[in-house]
Amino acid sequence: MARKKKGKGKKKAKQNLVTAESEYGKAPHTFVFHRGVVGKSVLQLLLDIRRTMEPYTAASLRTRKKNVLKDFVSVASPLGVTHFMVFTKTDTGTNMRIIKIPRGPTINFKVTQYSLAKDVVSSLKRPNMYASQFRYHPLLVLNNFSKDEPHLKLAATILQNMFPSINVHKVQLNKIRRCVLFNYDPETKLIEFRHYSIKLVPVGISRSVKKLLKTKVPDLSRYKDVSDFFLNAGQLSESEAEQEGPDNEVTVPQSMSSRGNIAAQKSAIRLVEIGPRMQLQMVKIEEGMCEGEVMYHQFVQKTSQEIAEARTLRLQRMKAKEKRKKLQKANVDSKTKQKEEHKQKSLDGIKKKTEQEEKSSVKVAVGEEQEEEEVDDDTEYYRQEVGEDPDPALFPKQKRLPRTDKRKASSQGTRLPQKKFKFSSKSSKDSENKVRKGMKGNTRRQDSQERTSSKTFGKKSPSMRAGKKSGPLGRNANKKFGSPDRTQRRGHPAGKGGATKLKKGKVAGGKVMKKSKVKGR
């Protein structure tokens, strides 16, 4: 049995969820936002109005400067939004517009006075503010809108459509926690906007019993008996509740969640203001969304002829606008067509270019093969005719083959020209650097020797001035010898190829040598 009950509870919860979703989808939704720069106080007023319209509004709606009214309309249609409340601020004052989307009408109000919710709550002694009361939509109350004036009737219907309708036979009283009031004053032609929290208090019970019904237990330390607390009611403060009367007393048809309110018993209604407050002045009503014909204006009144002229001007503007739209559409279509054609042409050109490159690459490959064959034929012809290998400078060098040709040659067994040797390992590179450094050292030594040998005989080194020998040859080492013989010029050493003669009196190694002849072999 317990399992069956659990299954029934789950099924019932699903059904309730489906009904709640369907009710939420059918209910009217509202966007509350501002256009332009409005200031901090108006922005706070906007947030307070959003809170009054909960839960059927976008509480965290964000707008940008670039956003246009069409952007909000395009987003609103899939979300089921039916009304806009738009706040603007000018040099003259703050304005509010209520727009029925997607086809209007639009009502323009001027906000003459307003008070924020925080200011209203701070002025109360016992504010009745709690989060759960914003889970349900408020109850709409319209006062003095039932007159024969057409603009008031139109305003009343738009305000009624902003809030979900209530079925009296099926409504649950626990869900009615708040109330929104629109009161029209015919003398001043102003509309008062108020926002209240609804509270039920049981009637026919003494104030001491009401104290006990509250969650907070009263202080009984001064009394000896509980009967003293109930009988001596005059000692209690009289600011706990308002004076009761037949005007604010109702018979509760359902049992309420609040304490002391029982079905078929009388209870008193208490309205606690939670804000915000606004004083609105209806300025005009337009057809469409802020761009139609003016149906009502409080300050400007036109004759029938002026209305007809304004209508014709509006029709002309609409026709001109349609023409511009058609022309713009045609221009956009032509540009898109040109782009597609250009794209197709570029793709065709790319295909042709790739085909030409492929053909040229094939021709180059064939030409290289023919040249290689011709080169091979010339060398073979030279060998056959002369009987010797030709000089490498006689014929041009063969071009390097691509990788594919190298692979073919290696597979066929033919030998390809080898590459030049390169130092690959680190050790080989180090040895090469050492050899280069040694060559540089040798060149430096030769340069120094040449510089010392090029010194003239007259100049003496400091060692020679001191009387010391400079080197193995002594002082005469820096003297210049006579001009070399022809044999020496040609590079033949003395005593091998020919004869060398030394003149009389010349010194070689510090000794005077006589005439002598060296016969060759």
XYZ file of C-alpha atoms in Angstrom:
521
model
C 0.000 0.000 0.000
C 2.825 2.376 0.856
C 4.457 1.769 -2.535
C 1.213 2.527 -4.345
C 0.859 5.803 -2.427
C 4.430 6.756 -3.304
C 3.753 6.117 -6.991
C 0.553 8.151 -6.848
C 2.431 11.042 -5.218
C 5.022 11.058 -8.001
C 2.342 10.989 -10.664
C 0.473 13.848 -9.013
C 3.676 15.917 -8.734
C 4.312 15.436 -12.459
C 0.766 16.511 -13.272
C 1.112 19.607 -11.100
C 4.393 20.465 -12.806
C 2.806 20.157 -16.260
C -0.105 22.372 -15.255
C 2.274 24.953 -13.750
C 4.325 25.019 -16.965
C 1.214 25.436 -19.096
C -0.046 28.262 -16.856
C 3.351 29.964 -16.961
C 3.417 29.769 -20.765
C -0.101 31.149 -21.148
C 0.401 34.045 -18.706
C 1.438 37.446 -20.131
C 5.101 38.378 -19.700
C 6.644 41.843 -19.521
C 10.053 43.316 -20.304
C 11.011 46.334 -18.160
C 14.025 48.267 -19.519
C 15.264 51.800 -20.229
C 16.489 53.666 -23.305
C 19.278 56.215 -23.126
C 20.833 57.684 -19.978
C 18.350 57.739 -17.079
C 20.409 58.152 -13.900
C 20.714 56.105 -10.710
C 17.328 56.923 -9.156
C 15.319 56.081 -12.299
C 17.363 52.917 -12.710
C 16.465 51.878 -9.150
C 12.802 52.667 -9.882
C 13.055 50.389 -12.933
C 14.388 47.539 -10.758
C 11.551 48.044 -8.249
C 8.975 47.855 -11.072
C 10.597 44.640 -12.268
C 10.148 43.196 -8.806
C 6.449 44.099 -8.767
C 5.977 42.294 -12.124
C 7.621 39.068 -10.900
C 7.553 36.165 -11.631
C 6.368 36.901 -15.209
C 9.257 39.162 -16.186
C 12.987 39.013 -16.962
C 14.535 39.948 -13.606
C 18.130 40.055 -14.939
C 17.529 41.632 -18.350
C 20.589 43.533 -19.628
C 20.547 46.143 -22.365
C 23.212 47.932 -24.415
C 23.389 51.314 -26.070
C 23.442 49.734 -29.528
C 20.185 47.807 -28.963
C 17.169 48.980 -30.968
C 13.485 48.310 -30.239
C 13.470 45.695 -33.023
C 16.085 43.669 -31.113
C 13.772 43.401 -28.106
C 10.830 42.445 -30.349
C 12.839 39.670 -32.036
C 13.865 38.242 -28.639
C 10.400 38.683 -27.082
C 8.407 36.588 -29.559
C 10.013 33.176 -28.729
C 9.905 33.934 -24.974
C 6.185 34.741 -24.964
C 6.605 38.391 -23.945
C 3.470 40.461 -24.604
C 4.239 43.930 -23.137
C 7.119 46.371 -22.793
C 7.576 48.979 -20.060
C 10.181 51.459 -21.309
C 11.638 54.253 -19.136
C 13.296 57.339 -20.627
C 14.572 60.597 -19.190
C 14.638 64.054 -20.822
C 15.317 67.609 -19.706
C 11.630 68.112 -18.848
C 11.240 64.924 -16.774
C 10.930 61.116 -16.671
C 8.629 59.261 -19.082
C 7.218 55.744 -19.193
C 5.736 53.901 -22.168
C 3.610 50.763 -22.083
C 3.724 48.968 -25.460
C 1.593 46.028 -26.547
C 3.650 43.953 -28.944
C 3.870 43.204 -31.777
C 1.304 45.673 -33.232
C 0.608 48.176 -30.463
C -0.962 50.385 -29.241
C 1.508 52.494 -27.225
C 0.522 54.551 -24.154
C 2.864 57.400 -23.145
C 2.927 58.468 -19.502
C 4.804 61.249 -17.774
C 6.098 60.293 -14.302
C 5.373 63.453 -12.303
C 6.368 61.993 -8.895
C 7.821 58.701 -7.659
C 9.191 57.091 -4.491
C 11.505 54.108 -4.344
C 10.673 50.898 -2.483
C 13.465 51.347 0.062
C 12.123 54.805 1.000
C 8.570 53.484 1.446
C 9.684 50.531 3.592
C 11.906 52.714 5.769
C 8.921 54.950 6.628
C 6.883 52.003 8.048
C 7.012 50.869 11.686
C 6.306 47.205 10.913
C 7.057 46.433 7.242
C 5.684 43.200 5.839
C 8.482 42.182 3.438
C 9.455 38.541 2.803
C 10.857 36.744 -0.247
C 8.140 34.107 -0.715
C 5.467 36.716 -1.561
C 7.266 37.432 -4.882
C 6.838 33.842 -6.028
C 3.271 34.576 -7.140
C 1.921 37.299 -9.411
C 0.145 40.324 -7.838
C -3.592 40.996 -7.887
C -4.612 43.936 -10.127
C -7.089 46.521 -8.823
C -8.373 49.341 -11.127
C -10.338 52.254 -9.656
C -12.354 54.955 -11.558
C -11.506 53.497 -15.017
C -15.147 52.607 -15.793
C -16.071 55.900 -17.477
C -17.333 56.568 -20.988
C -14.056 58.141 -22.129
C -12.507 55.864 -24.819
C -8.859 56.529 -23.886
C -9.529 55.369 -20.290
C -11.194 52.174 -21.510
C -8.250 51.450 -23.801
C -5.770 52.099 -20.964
C -7.786 49.812 -18.630
C -7.765 46.925 -21.151
C -4.000 47.229 -21.711
C -3.339 47.257 -17.937
C -5.607 44.232 -17.439
C -3.788 42.293 -20.169
C -0.445 42.945 -18.474
C -1.378 40.713 -15.497
C -2.669 37.128 -15.607
C -6.407 36.654 -15.224
C -7.873 35.001 -12.112
C -10.540 32.326 -12.068
C -12.604 33.010 -8.941
C -13.792 29.402 -8.597
C -10.328 27.813 -8.859
C -8.049 30.423 -7.318
C -5.965 29.529 -4.259
C -5.944 32.245 -1.614
C -2.490 31.270 -0.348
C -1.058 32.420 -3.725
C -2.533 35.922 -3.461
C 0.091 37.729 -1.412
C 0.420 41.099 -3.184
C -1.753 43.738 -4.788
C -1.102 46.418 -7.467
C -3.455 49.427 -7.487
C -4.108 51.921 -10.339
C -6.335 54.744 -9.147
C -7.512 57.423 -11.629
C -8.343 60.884 -10.300
C -10.797 62.632 -12.707
C -10.145 66.112 -11.292
C -6.349 66.130 -11.671
C -6.364 63.481 -14.492
C -3.540 61.652 -12.759
C -3.130 57.913 -12.133
C -1.774 56.775 -8.759
C 0.301 53.577 -8.752
C 0.650 51.676 -5.449
C 2.070 48.267 -4.477
C 0.823 46.490 -1.303
C 1.447 43.295 0.610
C -1.789 41.479 1.665
C -2.112 40.177 5.211
C -5.042 38.384 6.902
C -5.745 38.750 10.640
C -8.415 36.719 12.466
C -11.415 38.687 13.812
C -13.343 38.146 17.101
C -10.272 37.267 19.146
C -8.841 39.401 21.889
C -5.481 41.017 21.378
C -3.821 38.876 24.008
C -4.849 35.692 22.136
C -3.540 37.212 18.886
C -0.227 37.691 20.671
C -0.107 34.015 21.560
C -0.910 33.012 17.992
C 2.275 34.712 16.753
C 5.575 32.876 16.496
C 7.137 35.196 19.092
C 5.974 34.350 22.657
C 5.041 37.459 24.753
C 6.802 38.312 28.021
C 4.727 36.890 30.961
C 7.197 37.610 33.776
C 5.059 40.462 35.150
C 1.979 38.250 35.671
C 1.385 35.740 38.480
C -1.238 33.792 36.487
C -2.045 33.387 32.777
C -5.613 34.598 33.446
C -4.217 38.026 34.377
C -2.630 38.258 30.939
C -5.951 37.522 29.174
C -8.228 39.558 31.437
C -6.021 42.674 31.726
C -6.058 43.482 28.009
C -5.817 47.249 28.551
C -2.140 46.985 29.416
C -1.289 45.785 25.894
C -0.213 48.271 23.218
C -3.011 49.312 20.855
C -0.700 49.677 17.846
C -0.667 45.931 17.217
C -3.620 46.024 14.819
C -5.883 48.478 13.067
C -9.435 49.195 14.179
C -11.695 46.467 12.900
C -14.960 47.113 11.074
C -17.364 45.660 8.489
C -15.491 47.333 5.585
C -12.313 45.289 5.879
C -13.786 42.034 7.241
C -14.299 39.006 4.956
C -15.321 35.374 5.406
C -12.430 33.159 4.376
C -13.653 30.371 2.042
C -10.402 28.349 2.320
C -8.009 27.536 5.107
C -4.981 29.841 5.036
C -1.366 29.138 5.919
C -1.262 32.146 8.274
C -2.144 31.444 11.947
C -5.724 31.856 13.180
C -7.326 32.078 9.690
C -9.718 29.133 9.441
C -12.204 28.333 6.683
C -15.721 29.833 7.138
C -14.393 32.238 9.756
C -14.147 36.002 9.554
C -10.761 37.642 9.007
C -9.649 41.228 8.482
C -7.547 42.276 5.466
C -4.466 44.371 6.118
C -2.637 46.130 3.254
C 0.983 47.033 3.985
C 2.645 49.214 1.344
C 5.973 47.842 0.114
C 6.599 50.293 -2.783
C 7.373 51.735 -5.197
C 4.994 54.673 -5.691
C 4.318 56.559 -8.918
C 2.094 59.409 -10.033
C 1.434 59.090 -13.781
C -0.011 61.527 -16.292
C -1.363 60.075 -19.537
C 0.000 62.184 -22.410
C -0.981 60.346 -25.617
C -1.948 57.014 -27.155
C -0.473 55.913 -30.520
C -1.271 53.159 -32.979
C 1.481 50.614 -33.578
C 4.822 50.590 -31.820
C 5.741 54.262 -31.230
C 5.230 55.209 -34.892
C 1.516 55.140 -35.700
C -1.343 57.594 -35.804
C -2.059 59.533 -32.604
C -5.406 58.345 -31.230
C -5.492 60.564 -28.126
C -3.439 63.552 -26.949
C -4.107 65.419 -23.726
C -2.531 68.732 -24.745
C -2.897 68.875 -28.558
C -6.310 68.724 -30.249
C -6.584 68.642 -34.069
C -9.465 69.166 -36.455
C -10.670 66.503 -38.861
C -8.903 68.232 -41.790
C -5.567 68.295 -39.939
C -5.987 64.631 -39.008
C -6.621 63.751 -42.691
C -3.518 65.668 -43.823
C -1.377 63.968 -41.190
C -2.769 60.594 -42.330
C -1.864 61.262 -45.991
C 1.652 62.326 -44.986
C 2.033 59.154 -42.960
C 0.896 57.019 -45.897
C 3.398 58.737 -48.190
C 6.169 58.087 -45.715
C 5.173 54.457 -45.440
C 5.197 54.066 -49.246
C 8.609 55.740 -49.500
C 9.894 53.450 -46.769
C 8.624 50.361 -48.616
C 10.315 51.558 -51.829
C 13.602 52.032 -50.006
C 13.310 48.578 -48.497
C 12.684 47.011 -51.926
C 15.617 48.919 -53.444
C 17.885 47.882 -50.611
C 16.808 44.271 -51.000
C 17.497 44.395 -54.766
C 20.956 45.902 -54.119
C 21.756 43.245 -51.555
C 20.645 40.477 -53.934
C 22.747 41.887 -56.794
C 25.809 42.161 -54.551
C 25.420 38.599 -53.323
C 25.039 37.439 -56.940
C 28.209 39.297 -57.969
C 30.083 37.792 -55.047
C 28.999 34.283 -56.053
C 30.009 34.893 -59.683
C 33.385 36.279 -58.640
C 33.883 33.303 -56.353
C 33.063 30.882 -59.162
C 35.440 32.691 -61.560
C 38.261 32.602 -59.029
C 37.703 28.876 -58.458
C 37.803 28.225 -62.223
C 41.013 30.277 -62.508
C 42.613 28.302 -59.698
C 41.692 25.025 -61.430
C 43.186 26.208 -64.739
C 46.363 27.362 -63.026
C 46.820 24.026 -61.260
C 46.282 22.133 -64.526
C 48.844 24.325 -66.338
C 51.374 23.823 -63.541
C 50.877 20.068 -63.701
C 51.374 20.081 -67.480
C 54.501 22.272 -67.250
C 55.972 20.035 -64.532
C 55.396 16.966 -66.757
C 57.084 18.738 -69.714
C 60.088 19.763 -67.588
C 60.510 16.199 -66.323
C 60.404 14.819 -69.880
C 62.925 17.480 -71.073
C 65.358 16.610 -68.277
C 65.211 12.924 -69.170
C 65.913 13.733 -72.837
C 68.900 15.933 -71.927
C 70.339 13.191 -69.718
C 69.965 10.678 -72.557
C 71.671 13.110 -74.988
C 74.561 13.622 -72.556
C 74.976 9.896 -72.165
C 74.926 9.447 -75.961
C 77.637 12.132 -76.504
C 80.009 10.546 -74.023
C 79.532 7.102 -75.526
C 80.036 8.491 -79.037
C 83.298 10.167 -77.954
C 84.538 6.917 -76.435
C 83.685 4.934 -79.553
C 85.366 7.408 -81.916
C 88.449 8.424 -79.896
C 88.844 5.382 -77.701
C 89.348 7.424 -74.507
C 87.150 8.973 -71.800
C 86.246 12.593 -72.582
C 87.456 15.549 -70.549
C 84.778 16.553 -67.951
C 84.998 20.195 -69.080
C 84.141 19.158 -72.627
C 80.498 18.362 -71.902
C 78.199 20.232 -69.404
C 77.605 18.689 -66.014
C 74.551 16.561 -65.488
C 71.699 18.051 -63.507
C 70.779 16.579 -60.163
C 67.957 14.134 -60.323
C 64.884 14.506 -58.119
C 64.226 12.032 -55.320
C 61.882 9.907 -57.399
C 64.520 9.572 -60.162
C 67.166 8.688 -57.556
C 64.954 5.936 -56.216
C 64.424 4.630 -59.760
C 68.153 4.737 -60.448
C 68.958 2.908 -57.218
C 66.342 0.257 -58.019
C 67.787 -0.185 -61.551
C 71.355 -0.417 -60.190
C 72.778 2.684 -61.889
C 75.327 4.807 -60.048
C 74.497 8.441 -59.251
C 77.052 11.249 -58.748
C 78.205 11.380 -55.161
C 77.775 14.445 -53.004
C 80.679 16.402 -51.560
C 81.949 15.264 -48.202
C 80.605 17.216 -45.236
C 81.634 17.039 -41.597
C 78.685 15.526 -39.816
C 79.933 14.621 -36.349
C 81.210 17.024 -33.718
C 84.688 15.439 -33.598
C 85.253 15.973 -37.323
C 84.150 19.605 -37.026
C 86.579 20.172 -34.148
C 89.461 18.723 -36.156
C 88.607 20.937 -39.107
C 88.603 24.020 -36.871
C 92.014 23.020 -35.424
C 93.531 22.720 -38.913
C 92.172 26.127 -39.867
C 93.600 27.701 -36.695
C 97.034 26.176 -37.427
C 97.015 27.570 -40.946
C 96.200 30.993 -39.546
C 99.173 30.724 -37.126
C 101.568 29.802 -39.967
C 100.452 32.762 -42.038
C 101.054 35.084 -39.068
C 104.627 33.711 -38.647
C 105.408 34.222 -42.333
C 104.149 37.797 -42.173
C 106.384 38.548 -39.170
C 109.418 37.041 -40.917
C 108.773 39.103 -44.034
C 108.512 42.282 -41.944
C 111.905 41.614 -40.223
C 113.621 40.764 -43.538
C 112.293 43.947 -45.151
C 114.190 46.180 -42.655
C 116.985 48.284 -44.181
C 120.674 47.839 -43.288
C 120.992 51.327 -41.727
C 118.455 50.758 -38.992
C 119.738 48.859 -35.970
C 117.849 47.024 -33.299
C 118.484 47.783 -29.623
C 120.312 44.458 -29.272
C 122.751 45.391 -32.066
C 123.401 48.811 -30.463
C 124.375 47.061 -27.232
C 126.937 44.978 -29.153
C 125.081 41.697 -28.862
C 124.555 39.207 -31.604
C 121.048 39.034 -32.973
C 120.518 35.446 -33.857
C 122.991 32.815 -35.163
C 124.326 35.034 -37.993
C 125.335 37.955 -35.775
C 125.240 41.622 -36.740
C 125.440 41.049 -40.495
C 122.226 38.995 -40.510
C 120.034 41.961 -41.491
C 122.236 42.993 -44.424
C 120.805 42.494 -47.861
C 122.456 39.989 -50.211
C 122.950 40.624 -53.839
C 120.310 39.979 -56.441
C 119.534 36.284 -56.895
C 120.787 34.372 -59.896
C 118.582 33.248 -62.760
C 118.604 29.721 -61.491
C 117.338 30.886 -58.126
C 114.602 32.911 -59.780
C 113.409 29.878 -61.661
C 113.303 27.901 -58.424
C 116.260 25.533 -59.022
C 118.321 24.908 -55.879
C 122.052 25.634 -55.896
C 124.296 22.643 -56.577
C 121.664 20.545 -58.383
C 120.547 21.946 -61.695
C 123.112 24.641 -62.504
C 126.078 26.711 -61.245
C 125.798 29.647 -58.881
C 128.586 32.304 -58.648
C 129.314 34.522 -55.675
C 131.133 37.818 -56.281
C 134.326 38.690 -54.513
C 134.012 40.302 -51.131
C 130.440 39.225 -50.380
C 129.805 37.836 -46.988
C 127.824 34.647 -46.388
C 127.439 33.525 -42.798
C 129.983 36.059 -41.555
C 132.919 34.663 -43.715
C 134.570 36.057 -46.850
C 134.219 33.535 -49.638
C 136.494 33.193 -52.677
C 135.540 32.618 -56.261
C 134.367 29.106 -56.726
C 132.486 27.138 -59.301
C 129.933 24.521 -58.560
C 129.588 22.105 -61.399
C 126.357 20.367 -61.880
C 125.911 16.676 -62.164
